[in-house]
Amino acid sequence: MDWLIAPVTVQLLGALLVIGAMLHLAFTLLQARRDAVQARTVHDQRLRVLEKDLAGAAARHLRAVRDAEGGWSGSRKFRVERKVPESDTVTSFYLVPHDGKPLPAFKPGQFLTFQLKLPDRAKPLVRCYSLSDSPSETDYYRISVKRLDPPPKSPEAPPGQSSTFLHTQVPEGEILDVKAPAGDFFLDLEERRPIVLIGGGVGITPVFSMLKAACAAGYDQEIWFFSGARFGAEQIYKDDLRALEAAHENVRIRLCYSNPTDDEKLGEHFHHQGYVGVELFKKLLPSNNYVFYICGPPPMMAGVTADLAEWGVPEADIRMEAFGPASIKKTEPAPAVAADAPTFSVEFAHSGKTVNWSGADSLLELAEAHDVVIDSGCRAGNCGTCVTAVRSGAVDYATPPAAAPDAGSCLVCIARPTSNVVLDA
């Protein structure tokens, strides 16, 4: 019988070996699977960490780019650190970030947009004010605001809303909502060409910022600075202007008073009696080969820009800033409307009004003429307050906006229809 047991034993041993091999293989496969799952888990964890790091790096990069461009998203809280009178009607406001974080740089000549919360208004009043100090002053932003009182010939007229509010109801320590520096009217310090800076009244603020920035940057080209005022009491920054001229050989300051007081002497208190204009430039400048930067009241800007063009100054070398009534469009004669000019239908959907447009007015002016209320600020395509959705139709712009709005919207303060239009207003 032993000969029968031997084959069975061999078969059993073979089966056990096969089972053992299969179990080993199964264990090996299971371990490999566990290792693969663990490796995948580690990989996924590392991938998530990498994605987080990349997202953080991208965010930091965007913040760095935004800061380098002098901006931030939306409104930022600023505290009025100081109020300094510059004249009987002009006060400078020194603004510091409420969050204590650093201030981004700005370009000399740019402006800030304010959302002012007046007590008698449901919505903030939006206004733009030029930065009036040099970007090299990194601890604060400064604006210089003229209080607009009723004109002497119309004492019953209301005073300026925003300027009166800032002067009389905004004390030191107050918090204001401010949008980032913006605007295409600025001095390019890399351009390095001789420049003429022209400021009329409180319009001196952006060109004064340019002057200080140029001096701080070691600008070595010729700089002429013309400031127009009625008399000395209205001339702001007098001491600063004289100090800058004394410290920099390439700077020439000229104060022009149109109606000096009896005790103000020509050559001592001011340089020229009369208005700032091209006839004066022809007497003082060796040529017209300068870049001219202009900011002031509409009549001055209209006259100076037209006369500069007639003098042969290229259009690209005549640069100007304007807000509200002093918008660039307003400084030029309104274009004549041809007899066969197209007439377009403009529907203000929310207001339930449909009117015809057949001239050179902006859509904002058309809305106001028909008692349709649209919030606005600069009225020159700069601040973005008047952005309005276009439900249908197309528009173009009288002058290019500082920043184009999103697709499907327009800046009604400078927009004109090119077809029948339906606005979300």
PDB file of C-alpha atoms in Angstrom, residues 132-392:
ATOM      1  CA  SER A 132      -1.531 117.287  -5.180  1.00  0.00           C
ATOM      2  CA  ASP A 133       1.780 116.007  -3.800  1.00  0.00           C
ATOM      3  CA  SER A 134       4.676 113.985  -5.128  1.00  0.00           C
ATOM      4  CA  PRO A 135       4.597 110.156  -5.337  1.00  0.00           C
ATOM      5  CA  SER A 136       7.864 110.279  -3.399  1.00  0.00           C
ATOM      6  CA  GLU A 137       5.794 111.165  -0.314  1.00  0.00           C
ATOM      7  CA  THR A 138       4.950 107.575   0.605  1.00  0.00           C
ATOM      8  CA  ASP A 139       3.307 108.077   4.022  1.00  0.00           C
ATOM      9  CA  TYR A 140       0.154 109.788   2.763  1.00  0.00           C
ATOM     10  CA  TYR A 141      -1.923 110.864  -0.207  1.00  0.00           C
ATOM     11  CA  ARG A 142      -2.863 114.534  -0.456  1.00  0.00           C
ATOM     12  CA  ILE A 143      -5.683 116.315  -2.221  1.00  0.00           C
ATOM     13  CA  SER A 144      -6.293 120.073  -2.219  1.00  0.00           C
ATOM     14  CA  VAL A 145      -9.949 121.037  -2.507  1.00  0.00           C
ATOM     15  CA  LYS A 146     -11.424 124.445  -3.267  1.00  0.00           C
ATOM     16  CA  ARG A 147     -14.668 125.273  -1.473  1.00  0.00           C
ATOM     17  CA  LEU A 148     -17.155 126.313  -4.145  1.00  0.00           C
ATOM     18  CA  ASP A 149     -19.278 129.103  -2.677  1.00  0.00           C
ATOM     19  CA  PRO A 150     -22.228 130.664  -4.522  1.00  0.00           C
ATOM     20  CA  PRO A 151     -20.951 133.195  -7.082  1.00  0.00           C
ATOM     21  CA  PRO A 152     -21.195 136.865  -5.959  1.00  0.00           C
ATOM     22  CA  LYS A 153     -23.631 137.639  -8.774  1.00  0.00           C
ATOM     23  CA  SER A 154     -25.928 134.750  -7.734  1.00  0.00           C
ATOM     24  CA  PRO A 155     -25.776 134.505  -3.936  1.00  0.00           C
ATOM     25  CA  GLU A 156     -28.944 132.422  -3.918  1.00  0.00           C
ATOM     26  CA  ALA A 157     -27.268 129.635  -5.902  1.00  0.00           C
ATOM     27  CA  PRO A 158     -26.379 126.477  -3.947  1.00  0.00           C
ATOM     28  CA  PRO A 159     -22.734 125.943  -2.973  1.00  0.00           C
ATOM     29  CA  GLY A 160     -20.731 123.000  -4.232  1.00  0.00           C
ATOM     30  CA  GLN A 161     -22.009 119.835  -2.533  1.00  0.00           C
ATOM     31  CA  SER A 162     -18.816 117.846  -2.242  1.00  0.00           C
ATOM     32  CA  SER A 163     -16.423 120.704  -1.526  1.00  0.00           C
ATOM     33  CA  THR A 164     -18.694 122.183   1.148  1.00  0.00           C
ATOM     34  CA  PHE A 165     -19.109 118.753   2.742  1.00  0.00           C
ATOM     35  CA  LEU A 166     -15.350 118.154   2.841  1.00  0.00           C
ATOM     36  CA  HIS A 167     -14.590 121.605   4.215  1.00  0.00           C
ATOM     37  CA  THR A 168     -17.325 121.835   6.836  1.00  0.00           C
ATOM     38  CA  GLN A 169     -18.375 118.292   7.780  1.00  0.00           C
ATOM     39  CA  VAL A 170     -15.241 116.174   7.451  1.00  0.00           C
ATOM     40  CA  PRO A 171     -12.979 116.710  10.468  1.00  0.00           C
ATOM     41  CA  GLU A 172      -9.525 115.329  11.080  1.00  0.00           C
ATOM     42  CA  GLY A 173      -9.857 111.660  11.991  1.00  0.00           C
ATOM     43  CA  GLU A 174     -12.854 111.071   9.700  1.00  0.00           C
ATOM     44  CA  ILE A 175     -12.860 107.949   7.507  1.00  0.00           C
ATOM     45  CA  LEU A 176     -13.462 108.253   3.753  1.00  0.00           C
ATOM     46  CA  ASP A 177     -14.019 105.655   1.029  1.00  0.00           C
ATOM     47  CA  VAL A 178     -11.474 106.060  -1.731  1.00  0.00           C
ATOM     48  CA  LYS A 179     -10.829 104.286  -5.026  1.00  0.00           C
ATOM     49  CA  ALA A 180      -7.322 103.720  -6.315  1.00  0.00           C
ATOM     50  CA  PRO A 181      -5.296 106.386  -8.159  1.00  0.00           C
ATOM     51  CA  ALA A 182      -6.304 106.542 -11.804  1.00  0.00           C
ATOM     52  CA  GLY A 183      -6.159 108.710 -14.900  1.00  0.00           C
ATOM     53  CA  ASP A 184      -4.143 109.022 -18.095  1.00  0.00           C
ATOM     54  CA  PHE A 185      -3.078 112.621 -17.431  1.00  0.00           C
ATOM     55  CA  PHE A 186       0.331 112.185 -15.851  1.00  0.00           C
ATOM     56  CA  LEU A 187       3.957 113.112 -16.329  1.00  0.00           C
ATOM     57  CA  ASP A 188       6.068 110.302 -17.765  1.00  0.00           C
ATOM     58  CA  LEU A 189       9.361 110.779 -15.936  1.00  0.00           C
ATOM     59  CA  GLU A 190      11.091 108.506 -18.452  1.00  0.00           C
ATOM     60  CA  GLU A 191      10.151 110.694 -21.414  1.00  0.00           C
ATOM     61  CA  ARG A 192      12.773 113.309 -20.522  1.00  0.00           C
ATOM     62  CA  ARG A 193      11.579 116.157 -22.723  1.00  0.00           C
ATOM     63  CA  PRO A 194      11.327 119.870 -21.896  1.00  0.00           C
ATOM     64  CA  ILE A 195       7.910 120.517 -20.371  1.00  0.00           C
ATOM     65  CA  VAL A 196       5.528 123.384 -19.677  1.00  0.00           C
ATOM     66  CA  LEU A 197       3.175 122.893 -16.724  1.00  0.00           C
ATOM     67  CA  ILE A 198       0.090 125.129 -16.701  1.00  0.00           C
ATOM     68  CA  GLY A 199      -2.398 125.410 -13.838  1.00  0.00           C
ATOM     69  CA  GLY A 200      -5.389 127.720 -13.657  1.00  0.00           C
ATOM     70  CA  GLY A 201      -6.837 128.308 -10.170  1.00  0.00           C
ATOM     71  CA  VAL A 202      -7.150 125.084  -8.210  1.00  0.00           C
ATOM     72  CA  GLY A 203      -6.279 123.282 -11.452  1.00  0.00           C
ATOM     73  CA  ILE A 204      -2.703 123.775 -10.297  1.00  0.00           C
ATOM     74  CA  THR A 205      -2.963 120.596  -8.182  1.00  0.00           C
ATOM     75  CA  PRO A 206      -2.052 117.887 -10.732  1.00  0.00           C
ATOM     76  CA  VAL A 207       0.679 119.935 -12.415  1.00  0.00           C
ATOM     77  CA  PHE A 208       2.139 120.819  -9.012  1.00  0.00           C
ATOM     78  CA  SER A 209       2.341 117.082  -8.306  1.00  0.00           C
ATOM     79  CA  MET A 210       4.202 116.724 -11.615  1.00  0.00           C
ATOM     80  CA  LEU A 211       6.624 119.491 -10.694  1.00  0.00           C
ATOM     81  CA  LYS A 212       7.440 118.013  -7.294  1.00  0.00           C
ATOM     82  CA  ALA A 213       7.826 114.540  -8.770  1.00  0.00           C
ATOM     83  CA  ALA A 214      10.166 115.809 -11.496  1.00  0.00           C
ATOM     84  CA  CYS A 215      12.322 117.653  -8.978  1.00  0.00           C
ATOM     85  CA  ALA A 216      12.443 114.648  -6.643  1.00  0.00           C
ATOM     86  CA  ALA A 217      13.431 112.365  -9.551  1.00  0.00           C
ATOM     87  CA  GLY A 218      16.250 114.608 -10.739  1.00  0.00           C
ATOM     88  CA  TYR A 219      14.492 115.536 -13.982  1.00  0.00           C
ATOM     89  CA  ASP A 220      17.213 117.337 -15.940  1.00  0.00           C
ATOM     90  CA  GLN A 221      15.153 118.846 -18.755  1.00  0.00           C
ATOM     91  CA  GLU A 222      13.856 122.418 -18.843  1.00  0.00           C
ATOM     92  CA  ILE A 223      10.664 122.932 -16.803  1.00  0.00           C
ATOM     93  CA  TRP A 224       8.460 126.003 -17.065  1.00  0.00           C
ATOM     94  CA  PHE A 225       5.615 126.330 -14.555  1.00  0.00           C
ATOM     95  CA  PHE A 226       2.789 128.825 -15.144  1.00  0.00           C
ATOM     96  CA  SER A 227       0.130 129.388 -12.495  1.00  0.00           C
ATOM     97  CA  GLY A 228      -2.863 131.651 -13.047  1.00  0.00           C
ATOM     98  CA  ALA A 229      -4.871 133.293 -10.246  1.00  0.00           C
ATOM     99  CA  ARG A 230      -6.780 136.502  -9.731  1.00  0.00           C
ATOM    100  CA  PHE A 231      -4.532 137.752  -6.921  1.00  0.00           C
ATOM    101  CA  GLY A 232      -2.128 136.523  -4.267  1.00  0.00           C
ATOM    102  CA  ALA A 233      -4.683 135.353  -1.738  1.00  0.00           C
ATOM    103  CA  GLU A 234      -5.892 132.798  -4.277  1.00  0.00           C
ATOM    104  CA  GLN A 235      -2.416 131.586  -5.229  1.00  0.00           C
ATOM    105  CA  ILE A 236      -1.659 128.317  -3.422  1.00  0.00           C
ATOM    106  CA  TYR A 237       1.756 126.676  -2.895  1.00  0.00           C
ATOM    107  CA  LYS A 238       3.602 130.011  -3.288  1.00  0.00           C
ATOM    108  CA  ASP A 239       6.380 129.200  -0.830  1.00  0.00           C
ATOM    109  CA  ASP A 240       6.806 125.680  -2.217  1.00  0.00           C
ATOM    110  CA  LEU A 241       7.056 126.984  -5.776  1.00  0.00           C
ATOM    111  CA  ARG A 242       9.718 129.528  -4.848  1.00  0.00           C
ATOM    112  CA  ALA A 243      11.688 126.924  -2.908  1.00  0.00           C
ATOM    113  CA  LEU A 244      11.622 124.482  -5.839  1.00  0.00           C
ATOM    114  CA  GLU A 245      12.771 127.158  -8.267  1.00  0.00           C
ATOM    115  CA  ALA A 246      15.610 128.173  -5.945  1.00  0.00           C
ATOM    116  CA  ALA A 247      16.770 124.572  -5.528  1.00  0.00           C
ATOM    117  CA  HIS A 248      16.644 123.509  -9.198  1.00  0.00           C
ATOM    118  CA  GLU A 249      18.377 125.394 -12.002  1.00  0.00           C
ATOM    119  CA  ASN A 250      16.137 123.907 -14.692  1.00  0.00           C
ATOM    120  CA  VAL A 251      12.881 125.109 -13.050  1.00  0.00           C
ATOM    121  CA  ARG A 252      11.326 128.471 -13.958  1.00  0.00           C
ATOM    122  CA  ILE A 253       8.211 129.588 -12.074  1.00  0.00           C
ATOM    123  CA  ARG A 254       5.862 132.263 -13.420  1.00  0.00           C
ATOM    124  CA  LEU A 255       2.904 133.491 -11.341  1.00  0.00           C
ATOM    125  CA  CYS A 256       0.276 135.311 -13.394  1.00  0.00           C
ATOM    126  CA  TYR A 257      -2.336 137.486 -11.626  1.00  0.00           C
ATOM    127  CA  SER A 258      -5.254 138.771 -13.641  1.00  0.00           C
ATOM    128  CA  ASN A 259      -6.448 141.231 -10.955  1.00  0.00           C
ATOM    129  CA  PRO A 260      -3.708 141.871  -8.388  1.00  0.00           C
ATOM    130  CA  THR A 261      -4.458 143.924  -5.304  1.00  0.00           C
ATOM    131  CA  ASP A 262      -3.049 147.429  -4.887  1.00  0.00           C
ATOM    132  CA  ASP A 263      -0.330 146.263  -2.493  1.00  0.00           C
ATOM    133  CA  GLU A 264       0.906 143.448  -4.759  1.00  0.00           C
ATOM    134  CA  LYS A 265       3.900 144.546  -6.789  1.00  0.00           C
ATOM    135  CA  LEU A 266       4.858 143.214 -10.201  1.00  0.00           C
ATOM    136  CA  GLY A 267       8.233 141.493 -10.031  1.00  0.00           C
ATOM    137  CA  GLU A 268       8.015 141.065  -6.269  1.00  0.00           C
ATOM    138  CA  HIS A 269       4.755 139.245  -5.572  1.00  0.00           C
ATOM    139  CA  PHE A 270       4.015 137.993  -9.075  1.00  0.00           C
ATOM    140  CA  HIS A 271       5.695 137.843 -12.480  1.00  0.00           C
ATOM    141  CA  HIS A 272       3.045 138.813 -15.042  1.00  0.00           C
ATOM    142  CA  GLN A 273      -0.228 140.722 -14.929  1.00  0.00           C
ATOM    143  CA  GLY A 274      -2.897 139.111 -17.056  1.00  0.00           C
ATOM    144  CA  TYR A 275      -3.968 135.640 -17.999  1.00  0.00           C
ATOM    145  CA  VAL A 276      -1.870 132.590 -18.760  1.00  0.00           C
ATOM    146  CA  GLY A 277      -1.759 132.185 -22.512  1.00  0.00           C
ATOM    147  CA  VAL A 278       0.225 131.450 -25.623  1.00  0.00           C
ATOM    148  CA  GLU A 279       1.167 135.099 -26.227  1.00  0.00           C
ATOM    149  CA  LEU A 280       3.047 134.974 -22.931  1.00  0.00           C
ATOM    150  CA  PHE A 281       4.654 131.661 -23.906  1.00  0.00           C
ATOM    151  CA  LYS A 282       5.905 133.187 -27.160  1.00  0.00           C
ATOM    152  CA  LYS A 283       7.641 135.948 -25.209  1.00  0.00           C
ATOM    153  CA  LEU A 284       9.361 133.617 -22.756  1.00  0.00           C
ATOM    154  CA  LEU A 285       9.955 130.275 -24.441  1.00  0.00           C
ATOM    155  CA  PRO A 286      12.718 129.931 -27.036  1.00  0.00           C
ATOM    156  CA  SER A 287      10.466 127.709 -29.184  1.00  0.00           C
ATOM    157  CA  ASN A 288       7.278 125.636 -29.058  1.00  0.00           C
ATOM    158  CA  ASN A 289       9.245 122.386 -28.743  1.00  0.00           C
ATOM    159  CA  TYR A 290       7.820 121.416 -25.353  1.00  0.00           C
ATOM    160  CA  VAL A 291       5.231 119.033 -23.985  1.00  0.00           C
ATOM    161  CA  PHE A 292       2.408 121.132 -22.528  1.00  0.00           C
ATOM    162  CA  TYR A 293       0.402 119.858 -19.535  1.00  0.00           C
ATOM    163  CA  ILE A 294      -2.727 121.905 -18.789  1.00  0.00           C
ATOM    164  CA  CYS A 295      -5.403 121.834 -16.093  1.00  0.00           C
ATOM    165  CA  GLY A 296      -7.795 124.652 -15.255  1.00  0.00           C
ATOM    166  CA  PRO A 297     -11.187 126.243 -15.886  1.00  0.00           C
ATOM    167  CA  PRO A 298     -12.904 125.511 -19.211  1.00  0.00           C
ATOM    168  CA  PRO A 299     -12.371 128.953 -20.789  1.00  0.00           C
ATOM    169  CA  MET A 300      -8.647 128.885 -20.063  1.00  0.00           C
ATOM    170  CA  MET A 301      -8.239 125.334 -21.331  1.00  0.00           C
ATOM    171  CA  ALA A 302     -10.240 126.028 -24.480  1.00  0.00           C
ATOM    172  CA  GLY A 303      -8.244 129.140 -25.293  1.00  0.00           C
ATOM    173  CA  VAL A 304      -4.803 127.755 -24.486  1.00  0.00           C
ATOM    174  CA  THR A 305      -5.275 124.456 -26.342  1.00  0.00           C
ATOM    175  CA  ALA A 306      -6.634 126.183 -29.453  1.00  0.00           C
ATOM    176  CA  ASP A 307      -3.816 128.746 -29.457  1.00  0.00           C
ATOM    177  CA  LEU A 308      -1.155 126.076 -28.931  1.00  0.00           C
ATOM    178  CA  ALA A 309      -2.473 124.178 -31.944  1.00  0.00           C
ATOM    179  CA  GLU A 310      -2.423 127.380 -34.016  1.00  0.00           C
ATOM    180  CA  TRP A 311       1.175 127.960 -32.855  1.00  0.00           C
ATOM    181  CA  GLY A 312       2.080 124.628 -34.404  1.00  0.00           C
ATOM    182  CA  VAL A 313       2.349 122.464 -31.292  1.00  0.00           C
ATOM    183  CA  PRO A 314       1.539 118.846 -32.264  1.00  0.00           C
ATOM    184  CA  GLU A 315      -1.665 117.477 -30.801  1.00  0.00           C
ATOM    185  CA  ALA A 316       0.289 114.700 -29.040  1.00  0.00           C
ATOM    186  CA  ASP A 317       2.244 117.346 -27.118  1.00  0.00           C
ATOM    187  CA  ILE A 318      -0.865 119.075 -25.737  1.00  0.00           C
ATOM    188  CA  ARG A 319      -2.049 117.102 -22.726  1.00  0.00           C
ATOM    189  CA  MET A 320      -4.842 118.121 -20.403  1.00  0.00           C
ATOM    190  CA  GLU A 321      -6.881 117.063 -17.411  1.00  0.00           C
ATOM    191  CA  ALA A 322     -10.500 117.898 -16.833  1.00  0.00           C
ATOM    192  CA  PHE A 323     -13.345 116.964 -14.532  1.00  0.00           C
ATOM    193  CA  GLY A 324     -17.054 117.690 -14.652  1.00  0.00           C
ATOM    194  CA  PRO A 325     -17.850 120.954 -16.450  1.00  0.00           C
ATOM    195  CA  ALA A 326     -14.205 121.151 -17.502  1.00  0.00           C
ATOM    196  CA  SER A 327     -14.359 117.958 -19.505  1.00  0.00           C
ATOM    197  CA  ILE A 328     -12.305 117.836 -22.670  1.00  0.00           C
ATOM    198  CA  LYS A 329     -15.459 117.587 -24.766  1.00  0.00           C
ATOM    199  CA  LYS A 330     -16.789 120.721 -23.118  1.00  0.00           C
ATOM    200  CA  THR A 331     -13.644 122.711 -23.921  1.00  0.00           C
ATOM    201  CA  GLU A 332     -14.201 122.197 -27.626  1.00  0.00           C
ATOM    202  CA  PRO A 333     -17.015 123.630 -29.742  1.00  0.00           C
ATOM    203  CA  ALA A 334     -19.851 121.154 -30.116  1.00  0.00           C
ATOM    204  CA  PRO A 335     -19.682 119.613 -33.581  1.00  0.00           C
ATOM    205  CA  ALA A 336     -22.387 120.744 -35.933  1.00  0.00           C
ATOM    206  CA  VAL A 337     -25.150 118.221 -36.533  1.00  0.00           C
ATOM    207  CA  ALA A 338     -25.616 117.501 -40.217  1.00  0.00           C
ATOM    208  CA  ALA A 339     -29.094 117.752 -41.605  1.00  0.00           C
ATOM    209  CA  ASP A 340     -28.988 114.103 -42.602  1.00  0.00           C
ATOM    210  CA  ALA A 341     -27.421 112.941 -39.319  1.00  0.00           C
ATOM    211  CA  PRO A 342     -28.995 109.709 -38.069  1.00  0.00           C
ATOM    212  CA  THR A 343     -31.513 109.724 -35.258  1.00  0.00           C
ATOM    213  CA  PHE A 344     -31.445 106.818 -32.849  1.00  0.00           C
ATOM    214  CA  SER A 345     -33.981 105.654 -30.301  1.00  0.00           C
ATOM    215  CA  VAL A 346     -32.673 105.432 -26.734  1.00  0.00           C
ATOM    216  CA  GLU A 347     -34.793 103.458 -24.279  1.00  0.00           C
ATOM    217  CA  PHE A 348     -34.148 103.805 -20.544  1.00  0.00           C
ATOM    218  CA  ALA A 349     -35.599 100.462 -19.488  1.00  0.00           C
ATOM    219  CA  HIS A 350     -35.976 101.011 -15.740  1.00  0.00           C
ATOM    220  CA  SER A 351     -37.306 104.544 -16.120  1.00  0.00           C
ATOM    221  CA  GLY A 352     -39.818 103.557 -18.781  1.00  0.00           C
ATOM    222  CA  LYS A 353     -38.770 106.377 -21.099  1.00  0.00           C
ATOM    223  CA  THR A 354     -37.864 106.221 -24.774  1.00  0.00           C
ATOM    224  CA  VAL A 355     -36.381 109.323 -26.401  1.00  0.00           C
ATOM    225  CA  ASN A 356     -34.586 110.196 -29.602  1.00  0.00           C
ATOM    226  CA  TRP A 357     -30.890 111.057 -29.871  1.00  0.00           C
ATOM    227  CA  SER A 358     -29.877 113.100 -32.902  1.00  0.00           C
ATOM    228  CA  GLY A 359     -26.947 115.231 -31.827  1.00  0.00           C
ATOM    229  CA  ALA A 360     -23.571 115.365 -30.096  1.00  0.00           C
ATOM    230  CA  ASP A 361     -24.827 115.025 -26.514  1.00  0.00           C
ATOM    231  CA  SER A 362     -23.606 112.124 -24.431  1.00  0.00           C
ATOM    232  CA  LEU A 363     -26.075 109.521 -23.231  1.00  0.00           C
ATOM    233  CA  LEU A 364     -25.709 110.931 -19.717  1.00  0.00           C
ATOM    234  CA  GLU A 365     -26.673 114.402 -20.911  1.00  0.00           C
ATOM    235  CA  LEU A 366     -29.602 112.916 -22.797  1.00  0.00           C
ATOM    236  CA  ALA A 367     -30.715 111.087 -19.647  1.00  0.00           C
ATOM    237  CA  GLU A 368     -30.468 114.220 -17.508  1.00  0.00           C
ATOM    238  CA  ALA A 369     -32.393 116.238 -20.067  1.00  0.00           C
ATOM    239  CA  HIS A 370     -35.281 113.793 -19.630  1.00  0.00           C
ATOM    240  CA  ASP A 371     -35.069 113.434 -15.831  1.00  0.00           C
ATOM    241  CA  VAL A 372     -33.492 109.979 -15.897  1.00  0.00           C
ATOM    242  CA  VAL A 373     -31.129 109.691 -12.921  1.00  0.00           C
ATOM    243  CA  ILE A 374     -27.790 107.944 -13.514  1.00  0.00           C
ATOM    244  CA  ASP A 375     -25.007 108.245 -10.954  1.00  0.00           C
ATOM    245  CA  SER A 376     -21.909 109.962 -12.291  1.00  0.00           C
ATOM    246  CA  GLY A 377     -18.647 111.373 -11.056  1.00  0.00           C
ATOM    247  CA  CYS A 378     -15.938 112.792 -13.292  1.00  0.00           C
ATOM    248  CA  ARG A 379     -18.097 113.093 -16.428  1.00  0.00           C
ATOM    249  CA  ALA A 380     -14.949 112.539 -18.480  1.00  0.00           C
ATOM    250  CA  GLY A 381     -14.772 108.744 -18.748  1.00  0.00           C
ATOM    251  CA  ASN A 382     -12.309 108.357 -15.905  1.00  0.00           C
ATOM    252  CA  CYS A 383     -13.932 107.230 -12.657  1.00  0.00           C
ATOM    253  CA  GLY A 384     -16.327 104.526 -13.904  1.00  0.00           C
ATOM    254  CA  THR A 385     -19.236 105.666 -11.707  1.00  0.00           C
ATOM    255  CA  CYS A 386     -21.673 106.014 -14.604  1.00  0.00           C
ATOM    256  CA  VAL A 387     -21.104 102.523 -16.022  1.00  0.00           C
ATOM    257  CA  THR A 388     -24.444 101.247 -17.325  1.00  0.00           C
ATOM    258  CA  ALA A 389     -25.429  97.946 -18.909  1.00  0.00           C
ATOM    259  CA  VAL A 390     -26.396  98.044 -22.584  1.00  0.00           C
ATOM    260  CA  ARG A 391     -29.290  95.610 -23.074  1.00  0.00           C
ATOM    261  CA  SER A 392     -29.218  95.989 -26.843  1.00  0.00           C
TER     262      SER A 392
END
